[in-house]
Coordinates of C-alpha atoms in Angstrom, one line a residue:
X1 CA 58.6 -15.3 -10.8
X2 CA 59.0 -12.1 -12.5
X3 CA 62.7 -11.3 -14.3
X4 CA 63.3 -8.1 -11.7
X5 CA 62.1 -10.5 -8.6
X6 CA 64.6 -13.3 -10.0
X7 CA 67.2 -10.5 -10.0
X8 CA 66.6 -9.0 -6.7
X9 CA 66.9 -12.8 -5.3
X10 CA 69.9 -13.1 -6.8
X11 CA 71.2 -10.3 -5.4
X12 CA 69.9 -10.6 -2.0
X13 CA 71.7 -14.2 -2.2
X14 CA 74.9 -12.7 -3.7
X15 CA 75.2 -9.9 -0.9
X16 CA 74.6 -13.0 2.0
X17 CA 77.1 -15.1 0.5
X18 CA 79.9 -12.5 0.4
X19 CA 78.9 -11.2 3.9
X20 CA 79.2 -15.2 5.1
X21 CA 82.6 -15.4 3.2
X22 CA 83.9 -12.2 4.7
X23 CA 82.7 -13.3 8.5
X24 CA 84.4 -16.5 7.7
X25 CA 87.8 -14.9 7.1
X26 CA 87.2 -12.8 9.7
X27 CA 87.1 -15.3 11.9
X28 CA 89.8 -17.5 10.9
X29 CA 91.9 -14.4 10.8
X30 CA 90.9 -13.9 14.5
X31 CA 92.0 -17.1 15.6
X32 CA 95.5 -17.0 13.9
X33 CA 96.1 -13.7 15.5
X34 CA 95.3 -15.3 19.2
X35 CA 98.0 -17.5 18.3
X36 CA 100.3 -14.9 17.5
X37 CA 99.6 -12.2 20.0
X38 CA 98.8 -14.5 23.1
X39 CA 101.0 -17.3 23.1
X40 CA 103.2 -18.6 26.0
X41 CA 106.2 -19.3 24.0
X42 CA 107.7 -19.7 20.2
X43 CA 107.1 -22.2 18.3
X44 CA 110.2 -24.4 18.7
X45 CA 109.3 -24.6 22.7
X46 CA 105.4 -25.0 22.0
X47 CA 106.1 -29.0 22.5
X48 CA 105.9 -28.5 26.0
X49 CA 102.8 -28.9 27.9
X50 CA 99.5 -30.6 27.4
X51 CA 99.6 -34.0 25.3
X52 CA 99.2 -32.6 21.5
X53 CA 99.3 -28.8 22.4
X54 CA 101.8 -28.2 19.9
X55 CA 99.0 -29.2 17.2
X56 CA 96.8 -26.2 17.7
X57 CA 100.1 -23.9 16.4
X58 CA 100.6 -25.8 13.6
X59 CA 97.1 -26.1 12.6
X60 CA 96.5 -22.6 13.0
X61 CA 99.7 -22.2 10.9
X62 CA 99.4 -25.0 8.1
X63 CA 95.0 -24.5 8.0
X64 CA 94.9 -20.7 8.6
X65 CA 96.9 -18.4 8.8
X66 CA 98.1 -17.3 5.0
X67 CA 94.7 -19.0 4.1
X68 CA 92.4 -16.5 6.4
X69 CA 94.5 -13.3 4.7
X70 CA 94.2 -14.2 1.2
X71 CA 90.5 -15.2 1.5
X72 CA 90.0 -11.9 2.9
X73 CA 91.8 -10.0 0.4
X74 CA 90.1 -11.9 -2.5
X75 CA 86.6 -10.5 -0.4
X76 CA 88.3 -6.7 -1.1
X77 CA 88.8 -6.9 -4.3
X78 CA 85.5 -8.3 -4.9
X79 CA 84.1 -5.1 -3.0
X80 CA 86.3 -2.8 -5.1
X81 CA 85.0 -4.5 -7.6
X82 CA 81.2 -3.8 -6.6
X83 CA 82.0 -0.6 -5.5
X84 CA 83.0 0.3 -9.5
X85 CA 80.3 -1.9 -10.7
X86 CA 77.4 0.5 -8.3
X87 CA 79.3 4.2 -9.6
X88 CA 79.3 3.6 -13.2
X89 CA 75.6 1.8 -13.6
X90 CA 74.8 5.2 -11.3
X91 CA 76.7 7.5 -13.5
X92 CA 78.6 8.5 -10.5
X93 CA 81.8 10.0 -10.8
X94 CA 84.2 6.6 -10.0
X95 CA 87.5 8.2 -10.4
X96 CA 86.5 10.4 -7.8
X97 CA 84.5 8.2 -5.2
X98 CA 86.9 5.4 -5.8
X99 CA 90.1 7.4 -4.7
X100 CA 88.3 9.2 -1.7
X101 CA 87.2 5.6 -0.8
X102 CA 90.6 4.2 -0.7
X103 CA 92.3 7.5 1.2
X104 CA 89.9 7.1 4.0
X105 CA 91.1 3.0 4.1
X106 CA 94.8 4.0 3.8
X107 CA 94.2 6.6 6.8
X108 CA 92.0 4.0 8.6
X109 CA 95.2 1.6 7.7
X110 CA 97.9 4.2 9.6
X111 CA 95.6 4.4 12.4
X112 CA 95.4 0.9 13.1
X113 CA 98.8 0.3 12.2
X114 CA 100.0 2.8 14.6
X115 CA 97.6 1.8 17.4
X116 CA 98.1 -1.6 17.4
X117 CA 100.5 -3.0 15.0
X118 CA 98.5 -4.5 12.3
X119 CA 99.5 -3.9 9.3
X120 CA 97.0 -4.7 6.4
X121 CA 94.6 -2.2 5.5
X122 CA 96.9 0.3 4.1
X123 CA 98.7 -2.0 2.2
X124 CA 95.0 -2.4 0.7
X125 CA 94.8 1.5 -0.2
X126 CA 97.9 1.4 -1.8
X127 CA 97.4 -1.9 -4.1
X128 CA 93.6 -0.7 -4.8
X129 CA 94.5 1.7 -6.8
X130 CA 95.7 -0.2 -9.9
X131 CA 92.3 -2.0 -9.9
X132 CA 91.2 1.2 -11.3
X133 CA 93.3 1.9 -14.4
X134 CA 93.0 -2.2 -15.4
X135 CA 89.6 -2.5 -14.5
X136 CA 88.6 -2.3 -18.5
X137 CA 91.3 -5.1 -19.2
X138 CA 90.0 -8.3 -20.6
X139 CA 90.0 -11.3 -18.4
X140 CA 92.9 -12.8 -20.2
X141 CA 94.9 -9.6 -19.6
X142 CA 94.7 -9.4 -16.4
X143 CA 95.2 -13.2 -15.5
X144 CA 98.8 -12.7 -17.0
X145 CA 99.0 -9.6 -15.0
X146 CA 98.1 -12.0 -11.7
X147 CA 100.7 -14.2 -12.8
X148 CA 103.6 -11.6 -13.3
X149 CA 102.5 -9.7 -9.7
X150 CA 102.4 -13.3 -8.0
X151 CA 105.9 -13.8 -9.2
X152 CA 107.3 -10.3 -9.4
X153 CA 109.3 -10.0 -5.7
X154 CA 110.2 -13.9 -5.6
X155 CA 111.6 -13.6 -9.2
X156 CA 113.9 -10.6 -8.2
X157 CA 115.2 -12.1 -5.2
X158 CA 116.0 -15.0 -7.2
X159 CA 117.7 -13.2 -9.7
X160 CA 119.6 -11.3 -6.8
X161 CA 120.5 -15.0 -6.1
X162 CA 121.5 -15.5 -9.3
X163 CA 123.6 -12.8 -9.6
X164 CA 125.5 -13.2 -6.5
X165 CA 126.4 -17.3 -7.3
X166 CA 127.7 -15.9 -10.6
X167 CA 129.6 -13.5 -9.3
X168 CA 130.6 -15.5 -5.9
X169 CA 134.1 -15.3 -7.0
X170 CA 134.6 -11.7 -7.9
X171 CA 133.5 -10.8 -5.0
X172 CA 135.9 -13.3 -2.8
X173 CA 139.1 -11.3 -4.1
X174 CA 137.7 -8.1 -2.3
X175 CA 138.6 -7.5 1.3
X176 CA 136.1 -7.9 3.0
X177 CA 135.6 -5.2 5.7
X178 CA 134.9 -5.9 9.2
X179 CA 131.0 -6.1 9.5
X180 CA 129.3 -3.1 11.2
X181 CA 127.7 -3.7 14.3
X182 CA 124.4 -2.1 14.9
X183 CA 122.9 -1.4 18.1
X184 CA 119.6 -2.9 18.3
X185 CA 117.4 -0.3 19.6
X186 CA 115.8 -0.9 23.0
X187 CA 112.3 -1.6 24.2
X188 CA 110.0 1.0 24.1
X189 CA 109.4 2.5 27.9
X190 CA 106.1 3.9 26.6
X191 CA 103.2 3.5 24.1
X192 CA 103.7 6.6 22.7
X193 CA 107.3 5.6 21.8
X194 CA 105.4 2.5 20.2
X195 CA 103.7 4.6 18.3
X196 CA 106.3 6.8 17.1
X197 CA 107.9 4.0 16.0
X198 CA 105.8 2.6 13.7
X199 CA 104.4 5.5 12.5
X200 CA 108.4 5.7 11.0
X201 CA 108.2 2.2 10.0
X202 CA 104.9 3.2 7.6
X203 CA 107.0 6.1 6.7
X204 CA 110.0 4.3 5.6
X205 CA 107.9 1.6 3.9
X206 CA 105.6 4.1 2.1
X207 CA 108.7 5.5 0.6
X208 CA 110.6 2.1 -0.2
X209 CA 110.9 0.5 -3.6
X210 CA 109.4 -2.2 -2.4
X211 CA 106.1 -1.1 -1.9
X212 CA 106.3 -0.4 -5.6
X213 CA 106.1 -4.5 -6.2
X214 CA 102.8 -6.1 -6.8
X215 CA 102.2 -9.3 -4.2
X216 CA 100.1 -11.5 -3.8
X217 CA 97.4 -8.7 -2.4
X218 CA 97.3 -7.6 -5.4
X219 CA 96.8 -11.0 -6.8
X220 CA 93.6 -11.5 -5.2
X221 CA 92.4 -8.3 -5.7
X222 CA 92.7 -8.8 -9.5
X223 CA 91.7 -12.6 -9.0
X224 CA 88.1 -11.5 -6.8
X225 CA 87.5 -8.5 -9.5
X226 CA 87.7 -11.1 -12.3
X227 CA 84.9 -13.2 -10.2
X228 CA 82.4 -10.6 -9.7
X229 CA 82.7 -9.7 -13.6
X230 CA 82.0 -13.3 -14.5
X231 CA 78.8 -13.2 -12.0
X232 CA 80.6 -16.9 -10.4
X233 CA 78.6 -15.0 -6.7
X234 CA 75.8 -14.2 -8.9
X235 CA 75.2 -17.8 -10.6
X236 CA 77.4 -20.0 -8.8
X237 CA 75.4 -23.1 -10.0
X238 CA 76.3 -22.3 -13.9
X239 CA 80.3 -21.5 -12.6
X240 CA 80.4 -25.0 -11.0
X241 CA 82.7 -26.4 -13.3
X242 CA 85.1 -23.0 -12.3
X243 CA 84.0 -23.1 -9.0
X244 CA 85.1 -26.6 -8.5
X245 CA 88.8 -26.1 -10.8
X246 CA 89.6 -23.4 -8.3
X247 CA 89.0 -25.7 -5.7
X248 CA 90.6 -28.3 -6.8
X249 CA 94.1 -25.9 -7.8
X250 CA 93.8 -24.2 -4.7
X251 CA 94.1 -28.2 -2.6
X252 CA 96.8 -29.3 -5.0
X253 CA 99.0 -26.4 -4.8
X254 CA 98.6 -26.5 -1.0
X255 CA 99.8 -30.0 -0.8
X256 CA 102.8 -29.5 -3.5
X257 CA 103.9 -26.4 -1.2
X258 CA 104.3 -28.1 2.1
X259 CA 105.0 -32.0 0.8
X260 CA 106.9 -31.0 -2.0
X261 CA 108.2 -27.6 -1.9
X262 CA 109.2 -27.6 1.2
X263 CA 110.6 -31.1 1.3
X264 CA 113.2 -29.6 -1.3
X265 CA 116.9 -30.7 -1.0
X266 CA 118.5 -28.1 0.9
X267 CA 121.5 -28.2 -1.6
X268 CA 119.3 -27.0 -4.4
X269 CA 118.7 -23.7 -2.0
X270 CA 122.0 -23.4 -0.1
X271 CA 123.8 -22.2 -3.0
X272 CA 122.8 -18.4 -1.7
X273 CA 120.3 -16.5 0.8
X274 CA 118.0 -15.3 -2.2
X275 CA 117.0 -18.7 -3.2
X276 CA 114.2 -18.8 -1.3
X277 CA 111.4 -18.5 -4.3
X278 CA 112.6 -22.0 -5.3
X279 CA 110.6 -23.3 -1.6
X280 CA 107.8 -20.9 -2.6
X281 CA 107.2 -21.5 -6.3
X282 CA 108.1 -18.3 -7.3
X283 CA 104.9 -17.3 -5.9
X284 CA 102.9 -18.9 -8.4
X285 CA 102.6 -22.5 -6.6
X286 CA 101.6 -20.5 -3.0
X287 CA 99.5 -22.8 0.1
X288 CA 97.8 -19.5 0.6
X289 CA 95.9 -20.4 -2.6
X290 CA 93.7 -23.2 -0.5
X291 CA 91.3 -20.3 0.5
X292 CA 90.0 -21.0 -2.9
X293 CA 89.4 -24.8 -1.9
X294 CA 87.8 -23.4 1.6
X295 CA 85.4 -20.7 -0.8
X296 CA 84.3 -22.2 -2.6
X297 CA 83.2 -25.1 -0.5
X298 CA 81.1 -22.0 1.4
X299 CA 79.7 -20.6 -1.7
X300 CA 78.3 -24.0 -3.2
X301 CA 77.0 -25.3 0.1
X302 CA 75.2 -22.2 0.3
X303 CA 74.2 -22.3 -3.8
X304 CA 72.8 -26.4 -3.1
X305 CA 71.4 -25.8 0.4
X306 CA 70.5 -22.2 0.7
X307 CA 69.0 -22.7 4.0
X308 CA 72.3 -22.9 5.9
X309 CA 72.8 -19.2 4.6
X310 CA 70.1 -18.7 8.1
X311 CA 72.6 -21.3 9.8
X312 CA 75.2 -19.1 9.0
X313 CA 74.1 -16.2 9.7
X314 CA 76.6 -15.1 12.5
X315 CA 79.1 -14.8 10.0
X316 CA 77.2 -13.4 7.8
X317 CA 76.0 -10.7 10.4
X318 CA 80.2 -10.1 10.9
X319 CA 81.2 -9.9 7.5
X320 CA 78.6 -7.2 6.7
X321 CA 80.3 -4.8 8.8
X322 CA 83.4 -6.2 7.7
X323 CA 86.4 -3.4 7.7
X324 CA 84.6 -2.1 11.4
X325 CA 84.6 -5.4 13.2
X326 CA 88.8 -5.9 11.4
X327 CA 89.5 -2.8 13.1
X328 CA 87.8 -3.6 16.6
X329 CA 89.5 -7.4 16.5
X330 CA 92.7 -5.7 16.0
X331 CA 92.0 -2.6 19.4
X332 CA 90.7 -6.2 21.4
X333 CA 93.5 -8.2 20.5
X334 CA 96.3 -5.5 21.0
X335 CA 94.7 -4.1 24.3
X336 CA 94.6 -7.7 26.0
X337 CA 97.8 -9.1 24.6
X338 CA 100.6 -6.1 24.4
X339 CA 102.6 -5.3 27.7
X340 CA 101.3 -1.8 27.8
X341 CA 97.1 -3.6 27.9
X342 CA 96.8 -6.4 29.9
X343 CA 99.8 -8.9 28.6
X344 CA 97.7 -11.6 28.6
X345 CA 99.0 -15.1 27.6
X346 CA 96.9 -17.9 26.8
X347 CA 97.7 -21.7 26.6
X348 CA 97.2 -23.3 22.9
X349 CA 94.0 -24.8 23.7
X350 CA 92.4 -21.9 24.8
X351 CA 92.7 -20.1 21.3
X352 CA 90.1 -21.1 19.4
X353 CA 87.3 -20.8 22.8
X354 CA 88.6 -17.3 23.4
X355 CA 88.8 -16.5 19.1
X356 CA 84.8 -17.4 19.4
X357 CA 84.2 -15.6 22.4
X358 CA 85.5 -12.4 20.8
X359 CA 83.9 -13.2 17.4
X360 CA 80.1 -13.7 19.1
X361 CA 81.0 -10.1 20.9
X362 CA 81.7 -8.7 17.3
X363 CA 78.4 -10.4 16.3
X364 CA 76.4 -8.7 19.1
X365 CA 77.6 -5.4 18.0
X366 CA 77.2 -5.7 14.7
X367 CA 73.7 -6.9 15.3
X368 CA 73.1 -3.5 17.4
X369 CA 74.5 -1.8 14.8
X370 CA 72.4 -3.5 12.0

């Protein structure tokens, strides 16, 4: 086989692996959000009913839910990544491209906030752009930087923490006045009141501090630009060793979080409201990190046994229109669960056969499309 044949194979592989990984998170991102839009009741009355109901919450909890979001923002910042990679080998004007790219996702992001509620893509915009001005940085650069986003909110609420046990009796000599009561604001009567809303809420977060504070978006996006530069979709077979350390991190911090983390002595975390980090790792030790183990599990099946990428193809079909079929989950999902759609509610069991049914509809239109 020639060198530019071997390349175009690697490529070809590359691009179905990424579309397989994005379908993948796609889906498990569809089946956490029919537990969250369509369920019958929270989770502390979820006991009731069929034998083992319960389960399906807390595996879609514990299995999916943080997991399905970071895999998918790892995905993005491997496009951004691809997306630099295609501009500069073309001599295309990335500054430019780049930006217009991520002002169309930040006014798809409004949209779809606005409409339905979802609220991910324009946090996307907004943390894509610092991929641009680091993008030159050297791998150990920005691996610190990962580190110091991934621990930059929990640390300051910690040191808020901090700052208010030191100061605890200062501030028990002051009188204390009588807490204002606010009125919570009512229902909405209308979708277009919905909409007002949060089209204030974006406004009010847009211009926040906060949004100012790296998380662990950002992370990923740094984390997924870093793996496209070292080629680990291109040549997973010579990344194994990395491959399989990822996995292996991601597993172990999952376990730590919820069987050590969380088993924490509350009196090392009642000493103050703030110190919450402590049960999170400071956002370093995070379960959302066991995407990695669920990754790269995908991307060496598919390096060692290639012929499950035709297995796989569904996903793969999904993932390739990716941001489109994000968008029509979230119009599906908000049209049959909110009060003013349909208001349906769906028992626990019933999540993952309806999460498939609108995943295969998905397919079908992106197979149209295609």
């Amino acid at each position: 086989m020639s060198t530019h044949s071997a390349q175009t194979t690697t490529l070809a592989e590359r691009i179905a692996t990424l579309d397989i990984l994005r379908g993948f998170a796609l889906l498990g991102m569809i089946i956490v959000h029919f537990h969250q839009r369509f369920r019958l009741s929270w989770p502390a009355e979820d006991r009731v009913g069929l034998p083992g109901e319960w389960l399906v919450g807390w595996t879609a909890w514990w299995g999916l839910e943080q997991k399905s979001w970071a895999a998918f923002a790892f995905l993005f910042g491997v496009g951004f990544a691809i997306f630099m990679r295609r501009a500069e080998a073309h001599s295309r004007p990335l500054v430019t491209l780049y930006l217009r790219r991520l002002g169309v996702l930040a006014l798809i992001g409004i949209a779809v906030e606005a409409l339905t509620g979802f609220a991910i893509l324009l946090h996307y915009a907004i943390w894509g752009v610092p991929l641009l001005f680091v993008r030159r940085w050297s791998t150990r650069v920005l691996l610190v930087l990962a580190v110091i986003s991934a621990m930059a909110w929990p640390a300051y609420r910690f040191g808020v923490g901090v700052h208010e046990w030191l100061t605890r009796d200062q501030a028990a000599t002051v009188a204390a006045a009588p807490p204002a009561v606010s009125a919570r604001a009512a229902p909405p009567d209308t979708y277009t009141e919905v909409v007002t809303r949060r089209l204030g809420n974006i406004q009010r977060g847009v211009l926040s501090w906060r949004v100012l504070i790296p998380g662990s978006s950002f992370v990923l996006f740094i984390l997924g630009f870093i793996a496209l530069r070292h080629g680990v979709f291109d040549e997973p077979k010579r990344h194994l060793r990395l491959i399989v350390t990822a996995m292996v991190v991601g597993l172990a911090c999952w376990l730590i979080f919820w069987f050590g983390l969380q088993k924490m002595p509350s009196a090392w975390t009642d000493w103050s409201d703030n110190a919450w980090p402590l049960r999170y790792g400071l956002g370093v030790i995070s379960e959302q990190w066991l995407a990695f183990t669920y990754m790269g599990a995908i991307v060496l099946l598919l390096a060692y046994r290639p012929w499950w990428t035709e297995r796989l193809a569904i996903l793969g079909v999904v993932g390739r229109m990716a941001l489109t079929n994000y968008v029509l989950q979230a119009i599906a999902i908000d049209l049959l669960s909110s009060r003013f759609g349909f208001a349906l509610k769906l028992r626990p069991y019933y999540y993952g056969a309806s999460a498939l049914l609108l995943f295969a509809a998905l397919a079908v239109v992106s197979y149209i499309w295609l």
